[in-house]
XYZ file of C-alpha atoms in Angstrom:
622
model
C -99.495 -22.997 36.356
C -100.494 -22.648 39.996
C -97.396 -23.379 41.896
C -99.258 -25.187 44.691
C -100.269 -27.883 42.207
C -96.906 -28.421 40.578
C -95.565 -30.808 43.276
C -98.560 -33.104 42.711
C -98.049 -32.895 39.017
C -94.344 -33.547 39.319
C -95.072 -36.616 41.541
C -97.520 -37.905 39.001
C -95.531 -37.503 35.740
C -92.133 -38.447 37.325
C -93.021 -42.125 37.308
C -94.383 -42.172 33.787
C -92.258 -43.124 30.762
C -90.286 -41.242 29.474
C -90.387 -38.613 32.290
C -89.003 -41.251 34.686
C -85.756 -41.053 32.722
C -85.311 -37.290 33.247
C -83.491 -35.726 36.207
C -85.857 -34.818 38.985
C -85.163 -31.054 38.702
C -86.049 -31.261 34.938
C -89.453 -32.891 35.760
C -90.023 -30.301 38.485
C -89.327 -27.524 36.015
C -91.751 -28.999 33.427
C -94.448 -29.459 36.102
C -94.420 -25.737 36.755
C -95.290 -25.123 33.104
C -98.061 -27.683 32.847
C -101.501 -26.435 31.986
C -104.556 -28.326 33.243
C -107.603 -28.949 31.100
C -110.867 -30.728 31.937
C -113.044 -32.371 29.270
C -116.493 -33.440 30.014
C -117.747 -36.591 28.339
C -118.158 -36.196 24.573
C -116.038 -33.030 24.426
C -113.298 -33.134 21.855
C -109.958 -31.660 20.830
C -109.101 -31.412 17.134
C -105.602 -31.988 15.996
C -104.251 -30.880 12.577
C -101.141 -29.516 10.957
C -102.704 -26.065 11.371
C -102.640 -26.182 15.203
C -101.047 -23.131 16.589
C -100.699 -24.178 20.107
C -98.907 -27.467 20.483
C -98.889 -29.589 23.656
C -98.130 -33.064 24.759
C -101.257 -34.298 26.478
C -101.121 -36.600 29.566
C -104.355 -38.192 30.836
C -104.496 -37.744 34.599
C -107.918 -39.325 34.957
C -110.629 -40.383 32.535
C -110.513 -41.932 29.125
C -109.946 -40.609 25.541
C -110.438 -42.084 22.064
C -108.643 -40.975 18.997
C -110.553 -41.053 15.760
C -109.344 -40.305 12.204
C -111.346 -37.764 10.076
C -113.156 -40.795 8.502
C -114.342 -41.825 11.943
C -112.057 -44.867 12.197
C -110.904 -45.594 15.724
C -107.159 -45.028 16.055
C -106.688 -45.788 19.807
C -108.381 -45.678 23.157
C -106.343 -44.201 25.966
C -106.570 -44.238 29.733
C -104.839 -42.824 32.812
C -101.117 -42.053 32.263
C -101.425 -42.379 28.461
C -100.082 -39.566 26.303
C -101.134 -38.118 22.975
C -100.281 -35.262 20.687
C -96.782 -36.398 19.706
C -97.588 -36.270 15.978
C -98.391 -32.581 16.099
C -95.615 -31.411 18.381
C -93.769 -30.120 15.368
C -95.049 -28.514 12.167
C -94.383 -31.467 9.788
C -94.202 -31.977 6.054
C -95.287 -35.647 6.376
C -97.974 -35.220 9.082
C -100.960 -37.469 9.144
C -104.189 -35.784 8.172
C -105.213 -35.032 11.713
C -107.497 -36.631 14.201
C -110.020 -35.942 16.978
C -109.476 -36.739 20.619
C -112.877 -37.398 22.180
C -113.502 -37.673 25.861
C -115.439 -40.976 26.432
C -115.472 -40.235 30.159
C -115.019 -36.949 32.103
C -111.210 -36.466 31.803
C -108.607 -34.394 33.421
C -105.614 -33.666 31.236
C -102.113 -32.257 31.781
C -100.829 -30.194 28.897
C -97.094 -29.665 28.548
C -96.200 -26.938 26.089
C -94.098 -27.970 23.105
C -91.544 -25.110 23.748
C -90.878 -26.561 27.189
C -90.314 -30.037 25.804
C -87.915 -28.607 23.208
C -86.018 -26.954 26.049
C -85.629 -30.209 27.883
C -84.508 -32.034 24.749
C -81.881 -29.331 24.163
C -80.596 -29.650 27.686
C -80.707 -33.445 27.583
C -80.180 -34.461 23.920
C -80.069 -38.107 24.865
C -83.777 -37.805 25.646
C -84.748 -36.321 22.207
C -86.061 -39.625 20.794
C -88.384 -40.078 23.778
C -90.457 -37.163 22.444
C -89.909 -37.815 18.720
C -92.801 -37.038 16.415
C -92.410 -40.362 14.533
C -93.567 -43.348 16.549
C -90.856 -45.613 15.094
C -88.223 -43.344 16.723
C -89.933 -43.616 20.081
C -90.188 -47.331 19.823
C -86.509 -47.573 18.713
C -85.448 -45.630 21.788
C -87.701 -47.845 23.887
C -85.951 -50.951 22.609
C -82.546 -49.477 23.087
C -83.298 -48.437 26.620
C -83.467 -52.096 27.633
C -80.466 -53.262 25.589
C -76.907 -53.596 26.739
C -75.298 -52.205 23.700
C -71.937 -53.710 24.386
C -73.495 -57.159 24.336
C -75.370 -56.720 20.995
C -72.342 -55.314 19.213
C -70.715 -58.518 18.169
C -73.644 -59.786 16.217
C -73.982 -56.555 14.291
C -70.413 -55.744 13.637
C -68.865 -56.236 10.284
C -66.627 -59.266 9.766
C -63.727 -56.994 8.932
C -63.873 -55.451 12.500
C -63.310 -58.881 14.160
C -61.274 -60.835 11.674
C -57.492 -61.194 11.868
C -55.267 -59.977 9.038
C -53.140 -63.117 9.509
C -53.836 -65.449 6.632
C -51.481 -67.421 4.447
C -51.898 -67.137 0.722
C -50.054 -69.554 -1.520
C -50.104 -70.743 -5.098
C -51.577 -74.104 -5.964
C -48.219 -75.655 -6.992
C -46.510 -74.737 -3.606
C -45.172 -77.885 -1.908
C -47.211 -78.965 1.142
C -44.203 -78.580 3.495
C -43.687 -74.996 2.438
C -47.343 -74.206 3.046
C -47.040 -75.686 6.542
C -44.024 -73.476 7.200
C -45.924 -70.392 6.027
C -48.820 -71.246 8.335
C -46.461 -71.626 11.344
C -44.441 -68.517 10.518
C -44.391 -65.111 12.206
C -47.988 -64.452 11.254
C -49.359 -67.783 12.323
C -52.531 -68.774 10.514
C -54.757 -71.772 10.983
C -55.700 -71.754 7.320
C -54.128 -71.054 3.924
C -55.934 -69.860 0.791
C -54.776 -71.502 -2.445
C -54.588 -69.318 -5.611
C -54.117 -70.095 -9.266
C -53.831 -67.221 -11.764
C -55.263 -64.788 -9.286
C -58.343 -66.983 -8.630
C -59.070 -68.752 -5.330
C -59.084 -72.468 -6.086
C -59.072 -74.015 -2.630
C -57.998 -73.798 0.948
C -56.419 -75.996 3.664
C -56.649 -75.833 7.432
C -54.311 -77.146 10.088
C -56.870 -79.966 10.629
C -56.574 -80.799 6.861
C -52.846 -81.019 7.203
C -53.289 -83.563 10.027
C -55.987 -85.602 8.424
C -55.221 -85.390 4.747
C -51.425 -85.254 4.841
C -49.991 -86.835 8.041
C -52.574 -89.499 8.621
C -52.826 -90.306 4.894
C -48.978 -90.529 4.609
C -48.804 -88.022 1.753
C -45.329 -86.879 0.547
C -44.924 -83.317 1.726
C -43.059 -82.459 -1.474
C -46.353 -82.850 -3.369
C -48.244 -79.700 -4.427
C -50.802 -78.338 -1.951
C -53.482 -78.678 -4.623
C -53.368 -82.458 -4.003
C -54.881 -82.142 -0.546
C -56.703 -78.855 -0.598
C -60.426 -78.419 -0.139
C -61.563 -77.387 -3.613
C -64.873 -75.837 -2.493
C -63.970 -73.498 0.301
C -66.588 -71.404 2.134
C -65.686 -67.638 2.039
C -67.229 -64.459 3.407
C -67.074 -60.826 2.436
C -65.554 -58.381 4.837
C -68.733 -56.224 5.018
C -70.986 -59.133 6.035
C -72.329 -59.262 9.586
C -70.902 -61.539 12.236
C -74.229 -63.274 12.630
C -73.934 -64.407 9.007
C -70.366 -65.694 9.631
C -71.673 -67.747 12.624
C -74.500 -69.136 10.491
C -72.052 -70.316 7.812
C -69.710 -71.866 10.395
C -72.613 -73.784 11.956
C -74.110 -74.811 8.646
C -70.954 -76.179 7.133
C -69.247 -77.262 10.363
C -66.167 -75.165 9.839
C -63.948 -73.240 12.280
C -62.365 -70.662 10.035
C -63.548 -68.434 7.233
C -61.259 -66.618 4.773
C -62.356 -63.027 4.418
C -62.595 -61.314 1.103
C -62.889 -57.648 0.075
C -64.239 -57.970 -3.411
C -62.041 -60.739 -4.867
C -59.052 -59.864 -2.639
C -58.239 -62.142 0.389
C -57.934 -59.755 3.316
C -58.224 -61.739 6.491
C -59.294 -64.758 8.441
C -62.239 -65.151 10.851
C -62.045 -68.168 13.283
C -64.152 -69.457 16.144
C -61.381 -68.216 18.443
C -62.296 -64.688 17.443
C -65.946 -65.205 18.426
C -65.846 -67.242 21.611
C -64.771 -64.327 23.713
C -68.389 -63.294 23.792
C -70.666 -65.499 25.948
C -73.568 -65.474 23.504
C -71.532 -67.395 20.965
C -71.761 -70.381 23.375
C -74.322 -71.510 20.836
C -71.311 -72.513 18.723
C -70.285 -74.949 21.374
C -73.765 -76.361 21.852
C -74.076 -77.021 18.165
C -70.606 -78.754 18.234
C -71.854 -80.890 21.042
C -75.001 -81.761 19.163
C -73.027 -82.868 16.089
C -70.896 -85.335 18.067
C -73.635 -86.728 20.321
C -74.300 -90.408 19.546
C -77.795 -90.990 20.964
C -81.209 -89.345 21.259
C -80.878 -89.653 25.080
C -77.594 -87.726 24.834
C -79.224 -85.066 22.758
C -82.097 -84.767 25.122
C -79.724 -84.040 27.967
C -78.619 -80.906 26.103
C -82.004 -79.182 26.195
C -81.226 -77.324 29.307
C -78.322 -75.571 27.529
C -80.715 -74.487 24.795
C -82.778 -72.767 27.504
C -79.682 -71.151 28.930
C -78.826 -69.659 25.583
C -82.347 -68.241 25.105
C -82.007 -66.602 28.579
C -78.656 -65.138 27.739
C -79.942 -63.732 24.455
C -83.053 -62.198 26.070
C -81.194 -60.715 29.053
C -78.558 -59.122 26.670
C -81.382 -57.591 24.673
C -80.304 -58.754 21.147
C -82.963 -58.163 18.458
C -85.755 -60.557 17.858
C -84.237 -61.201 14.344
C -80.798 -62.251 15.821
C -82.359 -64.231 18.636
C -84.630 -66.115 16.381
C -81.738 -66.808 13.990
C -79.532 -68.296 16.729
C -82.325 -70.398 18.188
C -83.212 -71.649 14.706
C -79.538 -72.711 13.998
C -79.723 -74.742 17.265
C -83.028 -76.312 16.224
C -81.555 -77.097 12.808
C -78.630 -78.796 14.470
C -80.878 -81.032 16.709
C -83.013 -81.937 13.641
C -80.031 -82.830 11.432
C -78.392 -84.905 14.103
C -81.540 -86.866 14.970
C -82.129 -87.548 11.230
C -78.529 -88.909 10.959
C -78.886 -91.143 14.028
C -82.156 -92.425 12.699
C -80.733 -93.173 9.300
C -77.923 -95.108 11.110
C -80.587 -97.295 12.629
C -82.961 -97.653 9.603
C -80.261 -97.753 6.925
C -79.669 -95.188 4.181
C -82.643 -93.640 2.486
C -83.902 -95.648 -0.489
C -84.190 -92.613 -2.820
C -83.532 -88.808 -2.841
C -85.609 -86.828 -0.316
C -85.542 -83.637 1.666
C -86.529 -82.779 5.226
C -88.162 -79.343 5.227
C -89.211 -77.198 8.114
C -92.048 -74.747 8.061
C -93.598 -71.943 10.112
C -91.401 -70.074 12.589
C -88.571 -72.606 12.088
C -88.503 -71.821 8.360
C -88.637 -68.115 9.077
C -85.649 -68.489 11.322
C -87.749 -67.105 14.128
C -87.543 -69.964 16.578
C -88.211 -69.144 20.264
C -88.671 -71.106 23.429
C -92.363 -72.067 22.583
C -91.724 -73.055 19.018
C -93.185 -76.475 18.222
C -92.413 -78.722 15.297
C -93.591 -77.789 11.782
C -92.013 -80.152 9.235
C -92.555 -82.338 6.243
C -90.748 -84.696 3.811
C -90.526 -84.300 0.149
C -89.683 -87.574 -1.687
C -88.540 -87.965 -5.263
C -91.228 -89.148 -7.616
C -89.452 -92.538 -8.398
C -90.119 -93.639 -4.770
C -92.169 -96.807 -4.296
C -94.944 -97.257 -1.715
C -92.393 -99.350 0.292
C -89.938 -96.386 0.149
C -92.653 -94.158 1.489
C -93.147 -96.438 4.477
C -89.442 -96.046 5.203
C -89.853 -92.272 5.303
C -92.865 -92.401 7.477
C -90.963 -94.549 9.924
C -88.017 -92.189 9.776
C -90.305 -89.167 10.381
C -91.927 -90.712 13.416
C -88.601 -91.389 15.072
C -87.267 -87.908 14.238
C -90.411 -86.156 15.472
C -90.432 -88.101 18.704
C -86.697 -87.448 19.070
C -87.216 -83.742 18.725
C -89.990 -83.885 21.262
C -87.580 -85.550 23.714
C -85.134 -82.627 23.002
C -87.664 -79.966 24.133
C -89.369 -79.193 20.801
C -93.169 -80.029 21.319
C -95.068 -82.039 18.835
C -97.346 -79.807 16.694
C -100.939 -79.781 18.068
C -102.248 -79.443 14.497
C -100.097 -82.425 13.349
C -98.264 -80.390 10.699
C -95.288 -82.776 10.934
C -93.409 -85.092 8.659
C -94.813 -87.982 10.694
C -98.346 -87.220 9.421
C -98.853 -89.169 6.211
C -100.339 -86.182 4.373
C -97.060 -84.275 4.968
C -94.741 -87.110 3.817
C -95.335 -87.125 0.055
C -93.699 -87.245 -3.369
C -92.773 -83.958 -5.005
C -95.598 -84.263 -7.526
C -98.154 -84.546 -4.654
C -96.718 -81.410 -3.006
C -96.983 -79.511 -6.222
C -100.541 -80.586 -6.550
C -101.239 -79.533 -2.932
C -100.064 -75.973 -3.632
C -101.998 -75.851 -6.821
C -105.218 -76.646 -4.977
C -104.481 -74.455 -1.954
C -103.717 -71.394 -4.053
C -106.546 -71.974 -6.606
C -109.280 -72.428 -3.976
C -108.155 -70.787 -0.804
C -111.104 -71.761 1.343
C -110.764 -72.026 5.111
C -109.003 -75.499 5.319
C -106.843 -74.851 2.308
C -105.790 -71.467 3.689
C -104.941 -73.074 6.997
C -102.721 -75.611 5.250
C -100.892 -73.134 3.077
C -100.487 -70.711 5.987
C -98.332 -73.282 7.625
C -96.377 -74.205 4.494
C -96.083 -70.791 2.891
C -92.636 -70.615 4.569
C -90.532 -73.661 3.923
C -86.786 -74.321 4.187
C -84.781 -77.492 3.442
C -82.432 -78.490 6.203
C -81.503 -82.015 5.285
C -81.340 -84.097 2.157
C -81.623 -82.904 -1.432
C -82.518 -79.172 -1.299
C -83.389 -79.033 -5.053
C -86.626 -80.927 -4.200
C -87.713 -78.143 -1.837
C -86.577 -75.449 -4.265
C -88.753 -77.086 -6.959
C -91.905 -76.961 -4.920
C -91.099 -73.401 -3.716
C -90.897 -72.234 -7.235
C -94.169 -74.014 -8.057
C -95.890 -72.301 -5.160
C -94.768 -68.870 -6.216
C -95.875 -69.524 -9.796
C -99.361 -70.552 -8.687
C -99.616 -67.432 -6.461
C -98.567 -65.194 -9.360
C -101.213 -66.840 -11.596
C -104.023 -66.532 -9.072
C -104.270 -62.940 -7.688
C -107.362 -63.948 -5.750
C -105.145 -65.888 -3.379
C -103.602 -62.661 -2.049
C -107.097 -61.155 -1.553
C -108.027 -64.262 0.494
C -104.845 -63.835 2.607
C -105.728 -60.199 3.228
C -109.322 -60.958 4.228
C -108.060 -63.583 6.601
C -105.351 -61.259 8.018
C -107.852 -58.564 9.017
C -110.348 -60.745 10.775
C -108.433 -60.061 13.981
C -107.589 -56.521 15.056
C -104.835 -55.494 17.481
C -106.112 -54.145 20.784
C -106.638 -50.451 20.504
C -108.569 -50.080 23.739
C -107.665 -49.246 27.249
C -105.875 -52.262 28.795
C -108.558 -53.135 31.278
C -111.138 -53.517 28.503
C -109.033 -54.624 25.535
C -109.065 -57.933 23.881
C -108.578 -60.405 26.688
C -109.235 -64.131 26.825
C -112.506 -64.900 28.561
C -112.715 -67.980 30.633
C -110.452 -70.981 30.635
C -106.889 -71.378 31.763
C -105.771 -67.957 30.346
C -108.837 -65.901 31.365
C -108.228 -62.046 31.486
C -104.891 -62.198 29.798
C -103.753 -60.755 26.422
C -102.539 -63.340 23.936
C -99.706 -61.254 22.421
C -99.023 -63.838 19.728
C -102.610 -63.962 18.441
C -103.460 -60.224 18.684
C -100.163 -58.759 17.635
C -97.207 -60.892 16.381
C -99.316 -63.144 14.044
C -100.877 -60.097 12.491
C -97.494 -58.641 11.733
C -96.278 -61.896 10.196
C -99.385 -62.074 8.041
C -98.829 -58.591 6.794
C -95.191 -59.338 5.998
C -96.281 -62.278 3.873
C -98.886 -60.275 1.998
C -96.708 -57.346 1.073
C -93.749 -59.501 0.110
C -95.743 -61.993 -1.969
C -97.326 -59.039 -3.820
C -93.908 -58.413 -5.365
C -92.967 -62.076 -5.783
C -90.703 -62.108 -2.708
C -89.336 -65.496 -1.745
C -87.739 -64.547 1.494
C -89.145 -66.034 4.586
C -88.101 -63.820 7.613
C -90.577 -61.265 8.775
C -88.235 -58.307 8.843
C -86.528 -59.203 5.555
C -89.901 -59.529 3.924
C -90.904 -56.050 4.943
C -87.513 -54.672 3.778
C -87.908 -56.444 0.411
C -91.503 -55.156 -0.013
C -90.250 -51.605 0.628
C -87.398 -52.032 -1.822
C -89.779 -53.210 -4.521
C -92.357 -50.523 -3.852
C -95.314 -52.502 -2.447
C -94.751 -50.823 0.936
C -93.641 -47.272 1.777
C -90.284 -46.910 3.551
C -92.092 -45.113 6.418
C -94.512 -47.973 6.936
C -91.672 -50.505 6.711
C -89.599 -48.715 9.376
C -92.630 -48.365 11.627
C -93.780 -51.948 11.529
C -90.278 -53.373 12.008
C -89.802 -51.297 15.170
C -93.266 -52.424 16.320
C -92.381 -56.049 15.711
C -89.118 -55.790 17.549
C -90.723 -54.089 20.597
C -93.616 -56.577 20.856
C -91.127 -59.506 20.446
C -88.955 -58.088 23.181
C -92.000 -57.847 25.559
C -92.987 -61.392 24.676
C -89.514 -62.901 25.203
C -89.140 -61.075 28.564
C -92.505 -62.375 29.690
C -91.433 -65.926 28.872
C -88.029 -65.410 30.525
C -89.691 -64.149 33.751
C -91.941 -67.183 33.789
C -88.933 -69.458 33.645
C -87.118 -67.604 36.326
C -90.208 -67.924 38.586
C -90.464 -71.644 37.957
C -93.475 -71.378 35.692
C -94.135 -72.543 32.147
C -93.534 -69.816 29.464
C -96.428 -68.851 27.321
C -97.821 -65.993 25.219
C -100.592 -64.924 27.694
C -99.776 -61.759 29.542
C -101.859 -60.220 32.317
C -102.415 -56.477 31.750
C -101.322 -55.965 35.333
C -97.823 -57.175 34.363
C -97.258 -54.266 31.972
C -95.343 -51.358 33.313
C -96.249 -47.800 32.325
C -93.345 -47.961 29.924
C -94.584 -51.174 28.214
C -98.222 -49.990 28.107
C -97.344 -46.775 26.410
C -95.089 -48.306 23.740
C -97.339 -51.381 23.227
C -100.175 -49.076 22.362
C -98.056 -47.295 19.823
C -97.029 -50.609 18.310
C -100.624 -51.829 18.181
C -101.637 -48.606 16.414
C -98.966 -49.162 13.762
C -100.256 -52.699 13.116
C -103.804 -51.323 12.752
C -102.679 -48.644 10.308
C -100.926 -51.207 8.191
C -103.962 -53.423 8.135
C -105.848 -50.311 6.814
C -103.244 -49.874 4.114
C -103.556 -53.587 3.138
C -107.381 -53.182 2.902
C -107.091 -50.201 0.574
C -104.327 -51.718 -1.490
C -105.733 -55.190 -1.955
C -109.460 -55.070 -1.352
C -110.508 -51.730 -2.731
C -113.114 -52.288 -5.499
C -113.927 -55.928 -4.458
């Protein structure tokens, strides 16, 4: 390299991800080894596993498109973009090669692979920045913005946080002796009750107050008289996020911890509240004891604060969505309870179900309401009027609490979505059998459903019916695939990629429409192919890989892409809030940093590749 050029090259690449993370002298050293190549328009570089000279290419000026041997466009790249990662190493799982074509006169910087290897050896923490596999580069990108110490709690095993102090007694132990054990040297707020080596119940210090002292029970009686016979337990290798979910769902403050069938510890809210993100526990406690819709509406600011804390700490989209869904569950349940207090008890069994992102446990700040009511078949028309009245009050209550009404009216307050169980089963039969546009729109909302109040068996019943219909009508999956590939992720240069034209969001990228929705659709398709009944996007991909409808490589790649795109979306929404604006999904290309542009393109490419896999797998021969 001509030394006179190296300062200019160093200045250029030193602000590009990932070179901006290297020490300056390392970048200067690389700049001295850079080769310069000029491609005139329509000139090409061929990449294959047989390449002898390997470089990482950086576009200084101009534009390049990557095309597969079949001619399919893989990506369009512009200034500061990089390519050639895939062929940096001789690989056993390399893709079949591609061609890089100059679509404008282009000036390229070529960094020899040997020099990159040297840098990675000197700075092993940078190794993933130049990884051959895109999922590794995306993973490092996600981690680079995460405060690991903050995310640790959610991902740690229960056994790492739980206390070993737990009282274990037999069912015939007198109440007063159990109380003494619980107040002994190893104080425990809970006692597990055993009979013949089996857990038959538990008591907490609250139970002692409420069921013994307040009820004037003789403390010489056996503890089995006052114990909770249906204790909620958790295994020691479960994650903390699951423990929090159980505590919120069942309104409990302590969980006995098992290793196999052996009681080994106790997890309480006290163990969790040391971390600020578990403030969601307190918000949900407040929700449960608030006595009016107005009181609940006053808590919506706290919901926003929790979202902000989660985004700033960099927890994964999966954890964030789960926590925000638990909060929305709590608001919904409490509003239903308050409404029942006003209207009187329900005249027959029913279930309140949620759909869409709420059912997937992927609630975020912009999530609106998607809900429905399933009523037992014995209900009269008068009963149905009760439920419609209930639904209107609940939907309006949720709106007051910061959950917008659904613009498509997919809510329980809409008469079509407040129906008997037989009607719901008939809906699914028609939707699956004849998936034309309107039918597909309806089922795309109600493909994910989850019961959060009432009789869950009603929802389980229609869920089973839906899966049976899908299994019996393979044409339904074909229709889903055709619908899912009508929109492609943006593969072009950002200034000319898929942007909204005209209107309020002109010249912005709708990251939900052109990226996240496509991933969610693909998760549905690959999971339903193997009769998966899970609803979460990541868990669906993992299930599909486990059952063989998706390769493990594709699964790992798309999950990393999903996490990175979600992170970009949430940070965009958080920035809007901080600047006093309204959060949305429309991002101006000028907002993307070099770092985000680079990794978003990789993520979009992964989506496109999986769409191609879906086409081959489900549409070949049709």
